[in-house]
Amino acid sequence: HNCTRTHSTSHTSLITTSYITLFFNKTGCIIYDFEEGNLSDWLKTGTAFDNQPTYGNNVVFRKPSGSEASEHVGDWWIGTFEDRPNSVTPPGRNQGDIPQGTLTSPEFTITGDRISFRIGGGCDMEKTRVELVASGKVVAKATGKCAENMLENVWQVKALIGKPVQLRIIDQSSGLWGHINFDHLLEENC
């Protein structure tokens, strides 16, 4: 849990599965941003996360029309369709929607009243989602909008302040939009 102060301009929403309607500046502590380029200490199952995190905006090389971009923060992000695990791998490589798996973070303690993150990819809440887990129970979840572009999502977590939690990213789909994009887990008001 890397508590670094940061400022970002973005949209926000107060509902778990809703997205962004207003812009505002905010300060917070980065929990996970994948900028080390590895998933040390994360627990992986299956094969969906084998080539993660993804380096750069691989989406624009796969979709040269420019119609979509990942809209990640920094250089590294999670994108289970992608296969660009480092800067020397040619851009545009992908593993497609076939691989499935889960990725679970190390435990971290909630210290702020809201956490935000960027999410995109598949839109089937049953098969492609991000979960916040406390005491072994899912307390919040979100999914993409069947678009590569990641949008910001916000969870109200005031009731969890002082409690240990984990983030779990799930890709259990091999069909159309059977992938998840995720980046920049930020704790606000920490």
PDB file of C-alpha atoms in Angstrom, residues 48-115:
ATOM      1  CA  ALA A  48      -5.967 -14.248 -17.785  1.00  0.00           C
ATOM      2  CA  PHE A  49      -3.404 -12.317 -15.720  1.00  0.00           C
ATOM      3  CA  ASP A  50      -0.256 -14.151 -16.879  1.00  0.00           C
ATOM      4  CA  ASN A  51       0.941 -11.266 -19.091  1.00  0.00           C
ATOM      5  CA  GLN A  52      -0.053  -8.447 -16.780  1.00  0.00           C
ATOM      6  CA  PRO A  53       0.243  -5.616 -16.116  1.00  0.00           C
ATOM      7  CA  THR A  54       0.026  -4.207 -19.629  1.00  0.00           C
ATOM      8  CA  TYR A  55       2.524  -1.616 -20.806  1.00  0.00           C
ATOM      9  CA  GLY A  56       1.299   1.500 -22.617  1.00  0.00           C
ATOM     10  CA  ASN A  57      -1.877   2.139 -24.558  1.00  0.00           C
ATOM     11  CA  ASN A  58      -1.904  -1.204 -26.387  1.00  0.00           C
ATOM     12  CA  VAL A  59      -5.558  -0.658 -27.347  1.00  0.00           C
ATOM     13  CA  VAL A  60      -4.757   2.066 -29.908  1.00  0.00           C
ATOM     14  CA  PHE A  61      -2.432  -0.325 -31.722  1.00  0.00           C
ATOM     15  CA  ARG A  62      -5.124  -3.026 -31.855  1.00  0.00           C
ATOM     16  CA  LYS A  63      -7.819  -0.553 -32.918  1.00  0.00           C
ATOM     17  CA  PRO A  64      -5.961   1.748 -35.301  1.00  0.00           C
ATOM     18  CA  SER A  65      -9.100   3.690 -36.182  1.00  0.00           C
ATOM     19  CA  GLY A  66      -8.512   5.535 -32.910  1.00  0.00           C
ATOM     20  CA  SER A  67     -12.074   4.845 -31.846  1.00  0.00           C
ATOM     21  CA  GLU A  68     -10.978   3.576 -28.434  1.00  0.00           C
ATOM     22  CA  ALA A  69      -8.109   3.999 -26.015  1.00  0.00           C
ATOM     23  CA  SER A  70      -7.506   2.487 -22.585  1.00  0.00           C
ATOM     24  CA  GLU A  71      -7.374   5.860 -20.786  1.00  0.00           C
ATOM     25  CA  HIS A  72      -5.064   4.386 -18.160  1.00  0.00           C
ATOM     26  CA  VAL A  73      -2.968   6.446 -15.728  1.00  0.00           C
ATOM     27  CA  GLY A  74       0.831   6.184 -16.016  1.00  0.00           C
ATOM     28  CA  ASP A  75       2.547   3.455 -18.052  1.00  0.00           C
ATOM     29  CA  TRP A  76       1.068   0.239 -16.613  1.00  0.00           C
ATOM     30  CA  TRP A  77      -2.482  -1.085 -16.164  1.00  0.00           C
ATOM     31  CA  ILE A  78      -4.467  -4.329 -16.082  1.00  0.00           C
ATOM     32  CA  GLY A  79      -6.083  -5.418 -19.370  1.00  0.00           C
ATOM     33  CA  THR A  80      -6.795  -9.132 -19.700  1.00  0.00           C
ATOM     34  CA  PHE A  81      -7.248  -8.921 -23.497  1.00  0.00           C
ATOM     35  CA  GLU A  82      -3.746  -7.487 -23.865  1.00  0.00           C
ATOM     36  CA  ASP A  83      -0.376  -9.219 -24.261  1.00  0.00           C
ATOM     37  CA  ARG A  84       2.204  -6.458 -23.861  1.00  0.00           C
ATOM     38  CA  PRO A  85       3.929  -7.232 -20.548  1.00  0.00           C
ATOM     39  CA  ASN A  86       6.890  -4.883 -21.136  1.00  0.00           C
ATOM     40  CA  SER A  87       8.079  -1.964 -23.241  1.00  0.00           C
ATOM     41  CA  VAL A  88      10.089  -4.156 -25.636  1.00  0.00           C
ATOM     42  CA  THR A  89       7.137  -6.367 -26.605  1.00  0.00           C
ATOM     43  CA  PRO A  90       5.728  -5.066 -29.906  1.00  0.00           C
ATOM     44  CA  PRO A  91       2.571  -2.989 -29.394  1.00  0.00           C
ATOM     45  CA  GLY A  92      -0.743  -4.440 -30.528  1.00  0.00           C
ATOM     46  CA  ARG A  93      -0.164  -7.998 -29.305  1.00  0.00           C
ATOM     47  CA  ASN A  94      -3.122  -9.558 -27.522  1.00  0.00           C
ATOM     48  CA  GLN A  95      -4.241 -12.794 -25.921  1.00  0.00           C
ATOM     49  CA  GLY A  96      -7.911 -12.180 -26.723  1.00  0.00           C
ATOM     50  CA  ASP A  97     -10.970 -12.982 -24.644  1.00  0.00           C
ATOM     51  CA  ILE A  98     -10.254 -16.714 -24.137  1.00  0.00           C
ATOM     52  CA  PRO A  99      -8.093 -16.691 -20.938  1.00  0.00           C
ATOM     53  CA  GLN A 100      -9.909 -16.644 -17.616  1.00  0.00           C
ATOM     54  CA  GLY A 101      -8.760 -16.122 -14.053  1.00  0.00           C
ATOM     55  CA  THR A 102      -8.721 -13.975 -10.947  1.00  0.00           C
ATOM     56  CA  LEU A 103      -6.230 -11.557  -9.467  1.00  0.00           C
ATOM     57  CA  THR A 104      -6.380 -10.821  -5.721  1.00  0.00           C
ATOM     58  CA  SER A 105      -4.432  -8.037  -4.040  1.00  0.00           C
ATOM     59  CA  PRO A 106      -2.571  -8.269  -0.785  1.00  0.00           C
ATOM     60  CA  GLU A 107      -4.608  -7.095   2.198  1.00  0.00           C
ATOM     61  CA  PHE A 108      -4.673  -3.339   2.821  1.00  0.00           C
ATOM     62  CA  THR A 109      -6.410  -1.230   5.476  1.00  0.00           C
ATOM     63  CA  ILE A 110      -9.019   1.357   4.565  1.00  0.00           C
ATOM     64  CA  THR A 111      -8.088   4.788   5.969  1.00  0.00           C
ATOM     65  CA  GLY A 112     -10.232   7.106   3.803  1.00  0.00           C
ATOM     66  CA  ASP A 113     -13.964   7.334   3.224  1.00  0.00           C
ATOM     67  CA  ARG A 114     -13.935   6.678  -0.541  1.00  0.00           C
ATOM     68  CA  ILE A 115     -11.868   4.687  -2.996  1.00  0.00           C
TER      69      ILE A 115
END
